[in-house]
Coordinates of C-alpha atoms and ligand atoms in Angstrom, one line a residue:
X777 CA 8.7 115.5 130.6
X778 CA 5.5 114.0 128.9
X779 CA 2.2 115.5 130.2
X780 CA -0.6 113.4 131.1
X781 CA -3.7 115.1 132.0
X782 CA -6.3 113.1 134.6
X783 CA -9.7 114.0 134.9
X784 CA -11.8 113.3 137.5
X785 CA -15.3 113.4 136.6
X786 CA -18.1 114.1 139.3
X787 CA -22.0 113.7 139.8
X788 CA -22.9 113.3 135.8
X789 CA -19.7 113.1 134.7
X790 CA -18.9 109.2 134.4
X791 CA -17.1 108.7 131.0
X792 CA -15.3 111.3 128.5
X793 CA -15.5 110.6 124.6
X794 CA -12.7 111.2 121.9
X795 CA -10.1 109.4 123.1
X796 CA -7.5 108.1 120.3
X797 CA -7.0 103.6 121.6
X798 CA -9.3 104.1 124.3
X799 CA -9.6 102.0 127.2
X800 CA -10.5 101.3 130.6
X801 CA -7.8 100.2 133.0
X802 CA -7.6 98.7 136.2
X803 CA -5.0 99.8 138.4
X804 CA -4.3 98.0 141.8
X805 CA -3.1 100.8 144.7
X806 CA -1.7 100.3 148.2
X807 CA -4.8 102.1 149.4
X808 CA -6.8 99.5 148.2
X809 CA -9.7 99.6 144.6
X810 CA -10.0 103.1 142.6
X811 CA -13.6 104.1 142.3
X812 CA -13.6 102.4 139.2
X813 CA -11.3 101.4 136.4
X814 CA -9.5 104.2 134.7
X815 CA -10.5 105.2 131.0
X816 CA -7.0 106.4 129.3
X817 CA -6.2 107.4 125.8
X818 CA -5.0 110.4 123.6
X819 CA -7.0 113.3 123.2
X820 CA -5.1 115.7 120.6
X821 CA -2.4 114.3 120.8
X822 CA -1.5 114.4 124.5
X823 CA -2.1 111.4 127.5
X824 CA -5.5 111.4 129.1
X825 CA -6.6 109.1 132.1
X826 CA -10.3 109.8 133.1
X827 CA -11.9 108.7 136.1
X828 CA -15.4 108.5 137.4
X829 CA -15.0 109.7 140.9
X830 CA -18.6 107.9 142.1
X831 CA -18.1 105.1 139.4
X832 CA -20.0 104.5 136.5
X833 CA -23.6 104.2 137.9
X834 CA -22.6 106.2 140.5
X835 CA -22.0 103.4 143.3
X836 CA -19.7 105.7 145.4
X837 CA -21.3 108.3 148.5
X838 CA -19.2 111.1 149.1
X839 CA -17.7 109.3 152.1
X840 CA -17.5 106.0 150.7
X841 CA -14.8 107.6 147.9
X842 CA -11.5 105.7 148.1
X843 CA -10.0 109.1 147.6
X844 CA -6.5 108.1 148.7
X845 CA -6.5 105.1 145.7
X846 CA -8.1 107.5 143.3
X847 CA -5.0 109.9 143.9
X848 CA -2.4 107.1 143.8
X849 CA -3.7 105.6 140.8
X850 CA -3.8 108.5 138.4
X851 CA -0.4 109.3 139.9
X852 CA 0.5 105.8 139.4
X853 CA -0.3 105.8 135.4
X854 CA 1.9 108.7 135.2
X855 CA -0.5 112.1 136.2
X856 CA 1.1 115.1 136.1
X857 CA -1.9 117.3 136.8
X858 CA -5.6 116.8 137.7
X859 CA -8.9 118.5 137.0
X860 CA -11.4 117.5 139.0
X861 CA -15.3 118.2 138.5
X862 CA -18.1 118.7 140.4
X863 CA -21.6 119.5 140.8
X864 CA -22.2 122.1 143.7
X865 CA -24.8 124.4 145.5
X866 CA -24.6 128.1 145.4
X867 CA -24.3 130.4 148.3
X868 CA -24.7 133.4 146.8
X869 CA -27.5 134.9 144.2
X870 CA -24.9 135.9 141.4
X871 CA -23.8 132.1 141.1
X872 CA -26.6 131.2 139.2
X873 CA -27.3 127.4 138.1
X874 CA -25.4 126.3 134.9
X875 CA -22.5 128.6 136.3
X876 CA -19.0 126.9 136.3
X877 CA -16.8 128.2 139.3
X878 CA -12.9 127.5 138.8
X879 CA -11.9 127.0 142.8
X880 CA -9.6 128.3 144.7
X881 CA -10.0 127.8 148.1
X882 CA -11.7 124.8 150.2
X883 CA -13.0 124.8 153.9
X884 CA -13.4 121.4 154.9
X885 CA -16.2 120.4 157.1
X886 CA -16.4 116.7 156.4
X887 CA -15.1 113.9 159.3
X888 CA -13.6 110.8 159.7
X889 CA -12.5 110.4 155.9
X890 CA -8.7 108.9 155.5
X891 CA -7.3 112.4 155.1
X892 CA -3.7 112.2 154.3
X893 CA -1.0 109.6 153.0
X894 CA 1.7 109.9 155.3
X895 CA 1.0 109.1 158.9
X896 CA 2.8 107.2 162.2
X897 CA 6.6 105.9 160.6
X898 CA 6.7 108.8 157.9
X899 CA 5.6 112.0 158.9
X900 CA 4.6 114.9 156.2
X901 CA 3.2 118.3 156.3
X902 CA 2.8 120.0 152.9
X903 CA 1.1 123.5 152.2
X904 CA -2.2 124.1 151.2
X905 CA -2.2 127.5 151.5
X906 CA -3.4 127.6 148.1
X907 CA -4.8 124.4 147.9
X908 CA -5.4 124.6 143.8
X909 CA -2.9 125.2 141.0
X910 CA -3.2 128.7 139.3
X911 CA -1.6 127.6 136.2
X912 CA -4.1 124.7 135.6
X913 CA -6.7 127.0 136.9
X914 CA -6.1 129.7 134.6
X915 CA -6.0 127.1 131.7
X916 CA -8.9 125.9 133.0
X917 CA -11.0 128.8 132.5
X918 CA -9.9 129.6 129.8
X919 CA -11.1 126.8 127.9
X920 CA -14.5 127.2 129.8
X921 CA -14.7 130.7 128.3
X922 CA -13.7 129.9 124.8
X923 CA -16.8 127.6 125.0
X924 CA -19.2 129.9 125.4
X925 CA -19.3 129.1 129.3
X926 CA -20.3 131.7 132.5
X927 CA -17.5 131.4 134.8
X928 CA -16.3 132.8 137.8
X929 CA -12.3 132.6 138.5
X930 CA -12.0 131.8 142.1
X931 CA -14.3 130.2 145.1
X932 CA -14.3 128.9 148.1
X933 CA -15.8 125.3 148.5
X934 CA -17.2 124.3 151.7
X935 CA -16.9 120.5 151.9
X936 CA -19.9 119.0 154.1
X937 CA -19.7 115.2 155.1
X938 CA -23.0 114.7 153.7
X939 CA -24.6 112.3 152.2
X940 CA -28.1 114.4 153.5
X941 CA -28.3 117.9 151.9
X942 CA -27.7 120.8 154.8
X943 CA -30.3 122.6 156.9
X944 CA -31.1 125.6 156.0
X945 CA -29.3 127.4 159.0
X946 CA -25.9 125.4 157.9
X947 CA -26.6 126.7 154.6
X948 CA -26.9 130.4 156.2
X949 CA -24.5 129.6 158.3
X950 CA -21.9 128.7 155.6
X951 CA -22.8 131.6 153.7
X952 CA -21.9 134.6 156.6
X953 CA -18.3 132.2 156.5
X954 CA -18.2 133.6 152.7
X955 CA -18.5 130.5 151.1
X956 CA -19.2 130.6 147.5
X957 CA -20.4 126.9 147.0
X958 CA -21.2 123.6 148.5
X959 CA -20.6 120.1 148.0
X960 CA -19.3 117.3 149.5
X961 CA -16.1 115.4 147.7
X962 CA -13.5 118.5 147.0
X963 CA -11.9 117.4 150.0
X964 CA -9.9 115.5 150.8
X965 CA -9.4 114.8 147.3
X966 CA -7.5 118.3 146.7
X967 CA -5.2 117.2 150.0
X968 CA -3.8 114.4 148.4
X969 CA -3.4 115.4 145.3
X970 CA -1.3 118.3 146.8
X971 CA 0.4 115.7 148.4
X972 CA 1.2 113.3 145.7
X973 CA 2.7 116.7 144.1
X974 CA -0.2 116.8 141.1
X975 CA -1.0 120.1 140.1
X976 CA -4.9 120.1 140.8
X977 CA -7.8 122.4 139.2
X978 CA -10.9 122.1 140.8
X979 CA -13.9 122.9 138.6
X980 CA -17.0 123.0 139.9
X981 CA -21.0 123.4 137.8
X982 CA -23.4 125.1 139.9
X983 CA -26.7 123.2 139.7
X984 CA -29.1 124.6 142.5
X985 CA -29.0 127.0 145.0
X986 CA -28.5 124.9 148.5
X987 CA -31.9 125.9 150.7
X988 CA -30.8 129.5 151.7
X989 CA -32.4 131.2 149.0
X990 CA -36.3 132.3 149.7
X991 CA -37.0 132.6 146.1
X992 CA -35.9 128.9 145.2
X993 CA -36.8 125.5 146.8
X994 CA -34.7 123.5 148.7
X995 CA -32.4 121.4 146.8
X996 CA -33.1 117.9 145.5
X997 CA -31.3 115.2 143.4
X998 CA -33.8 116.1 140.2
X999 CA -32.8 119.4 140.2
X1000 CA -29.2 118.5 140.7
X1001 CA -29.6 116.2 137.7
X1002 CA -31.6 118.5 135.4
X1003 CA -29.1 120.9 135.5
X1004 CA -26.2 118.5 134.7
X1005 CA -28.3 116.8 131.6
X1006 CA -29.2 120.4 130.6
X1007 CA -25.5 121.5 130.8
X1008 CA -23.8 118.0 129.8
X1009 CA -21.7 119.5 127.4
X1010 CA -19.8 122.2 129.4
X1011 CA -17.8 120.9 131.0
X1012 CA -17.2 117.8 128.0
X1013 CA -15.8 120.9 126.1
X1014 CA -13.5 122.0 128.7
X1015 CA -12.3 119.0 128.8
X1016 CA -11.9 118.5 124.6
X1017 CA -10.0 122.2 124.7
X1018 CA -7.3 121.4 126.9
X1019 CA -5.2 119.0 125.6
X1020 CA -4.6 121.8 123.1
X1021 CA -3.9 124.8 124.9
X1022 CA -1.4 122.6 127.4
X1023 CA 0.0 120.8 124.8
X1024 CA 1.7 117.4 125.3
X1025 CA 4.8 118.2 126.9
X1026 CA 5.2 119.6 130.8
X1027 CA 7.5 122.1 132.1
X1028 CA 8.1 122.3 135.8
X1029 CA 4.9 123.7 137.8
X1030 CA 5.4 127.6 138.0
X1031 CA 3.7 127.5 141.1
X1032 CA 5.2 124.5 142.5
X1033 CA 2.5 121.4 142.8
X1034 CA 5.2 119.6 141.5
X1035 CA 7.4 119.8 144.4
X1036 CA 5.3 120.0 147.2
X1037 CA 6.8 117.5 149.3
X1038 CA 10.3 118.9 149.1
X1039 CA 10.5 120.3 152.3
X1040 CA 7.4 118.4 154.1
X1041 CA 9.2 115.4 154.7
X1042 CA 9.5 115.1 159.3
X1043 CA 10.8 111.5 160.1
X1044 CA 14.1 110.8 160.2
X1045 CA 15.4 108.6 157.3
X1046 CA 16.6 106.3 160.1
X1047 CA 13.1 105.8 162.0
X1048 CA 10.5 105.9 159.2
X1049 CA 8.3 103.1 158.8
X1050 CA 9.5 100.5 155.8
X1051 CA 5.9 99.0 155.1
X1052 CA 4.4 102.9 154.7
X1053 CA 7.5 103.9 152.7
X1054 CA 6.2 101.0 150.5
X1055 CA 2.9 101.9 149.8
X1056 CA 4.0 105.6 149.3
X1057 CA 6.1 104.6 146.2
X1058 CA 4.1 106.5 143.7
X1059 CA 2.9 109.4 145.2
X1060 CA 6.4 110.1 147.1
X1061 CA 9.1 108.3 145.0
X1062 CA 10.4 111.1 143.9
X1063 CA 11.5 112.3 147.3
X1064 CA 11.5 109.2 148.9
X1065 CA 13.7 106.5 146.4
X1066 CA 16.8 106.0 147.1
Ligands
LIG328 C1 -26.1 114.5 143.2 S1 -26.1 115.8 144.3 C2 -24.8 115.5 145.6 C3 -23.6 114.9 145.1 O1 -23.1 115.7 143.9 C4 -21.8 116.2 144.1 O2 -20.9 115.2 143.7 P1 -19.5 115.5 143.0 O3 -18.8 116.5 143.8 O4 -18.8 114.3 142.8 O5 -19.9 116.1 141.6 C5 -21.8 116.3 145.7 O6 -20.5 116.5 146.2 C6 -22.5 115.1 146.1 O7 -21.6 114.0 146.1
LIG329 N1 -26.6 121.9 147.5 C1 -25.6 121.0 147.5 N2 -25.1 120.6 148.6 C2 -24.1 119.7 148.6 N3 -23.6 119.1 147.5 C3 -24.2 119.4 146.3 N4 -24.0 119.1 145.0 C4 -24.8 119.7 144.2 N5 -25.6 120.6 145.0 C5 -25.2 120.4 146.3

């Protein structure tokens, strides 16, 4: 099977360079607009689709993300895997600004986002019990480290609804939960990629350290945005070193993204729902097709 790596780039991240007959693509979903057209190419060789998750400018809030059409479109063009980055706070003093964290593990604290894909007419529940894939994560740091990057393997993300920054006794609060980091899209955007059976890396640049920490400020925007510009090309060269150390063709998922939804599937063939059965033709075909 042909690999085809999507990106999703966070705060700061709204366009990757390099890419062999580049260009930016829209792509129509069920769930309605992506956040913004879709920026494919080749990159060494193998398929790339990059994909501003605020759009460029950064018109998107956190909650305002059309998460579900993000997820269906890169699975749309033919995703096999996803690395999404972010910009997050630190909850402890050892992840220091500049920082990447490779994720593991999300609590999610945000409300009244559109959560899942399946719903009333076709029923699913899929694991997240390990809500990131340790394959892509692995490859993920290591092309961090041969950059010359600080990383930590493994974190737990606390997603906040936002938009406001937390108070400081949610940021204490979040930290005696033994949260690593903070920020406010990881979720549900690792949900539905789980669901639409993309392996999913979550990679996260520490920029500031929240409002818990007596020796620093609160966090603002300009600090958020210093650190990025100062740090601009980290996560660029993670991004460059991939396509080489997963090469262009993709073997089943060792850890099983891939087929996530084989035995998630609740409503009886007979009863499911026709028009939702439509809409999930990309991210459930393969289970779903007859
Ligand atoms: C600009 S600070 C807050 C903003 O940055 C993070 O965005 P992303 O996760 O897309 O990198 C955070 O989640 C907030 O959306
Ligand atoms: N402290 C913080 N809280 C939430 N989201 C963030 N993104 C970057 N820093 C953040």
């Amino acid at each position: 099977m042909q690999r085809r790596i999507g990106v999703i780039g966070g705060s700061g991240v709204y366009q990757i360079s390099g890419l062999d007959g580049a260009q930016w693509r829209r792509v129509d979903t069920p769930w309605g607009a992506p956040s913004d057209e879709i920026l494919t190419g080749r990159l060494a060789g193998v398929e790339m689709a990059f994909l501003p998750r605020h759009g460029r400018g950064h018109v998107h809030s956190p909650a305002s993300v059309p998460f579900r059409a993000n997820i269906d479109a890169l699975k749309r063009l033919g995703c096999t895997e996803v690395i999404a980055v972010s910009a997050v706070g630190s909850l402890r003093a050892d992840f220091r600004p500049g920082d990447m964290v490779v994720l593991d593990q999300f609590i999610d604290r945000t409300s009244g986002r559109a959560g899942s894909f399946f719903g009333t007419g076709c029923v699913a529940h899929v694991s997240l019990a390990d809500p990131t894939c340790a394959a892509l994560s692995a490859a993920c740091t290591q092309a961090l480290r041969a950059g010359g990057a600080t990383v930590h393997e493994g974190g737990t993300y606390l997603a906040m609804e936002g938009p406001q920054f937390s108070t400081r006794a949610e940021s204490r609060l979040y930290r005696s939960w033994g949260c690593d980091v903070i920020g406010m899209t990881a979720m549900p955007e690792a949900r539905l990629a789980r669901e639409a059976e993309l392996c999913y890396a979550s990679v996260a640049m520490v920029t500031d350290y929240d409002c818990w920490h007596d020796g620093h400020g609160a966090v603002d925007v300009a600090q958020v945005i210093a650190v990025l510009t100062a740090n601009a090309g980290t996560a660029k060269a993670m991004i460059a070193a991939l396509p080489g150390l997963l090469g262009p063709a993709r073997a089943p998922c060792p850890c099983g993204c891939d087929r996530a939804l084989d035995h998630a599937l609740m409503t009886a063939p007979e009863r499911r729902d026709p028009a939702l059965l439509a809409r999930l033709d990309a991210v459930a075909g393969r289970v779903l097709a007859p």
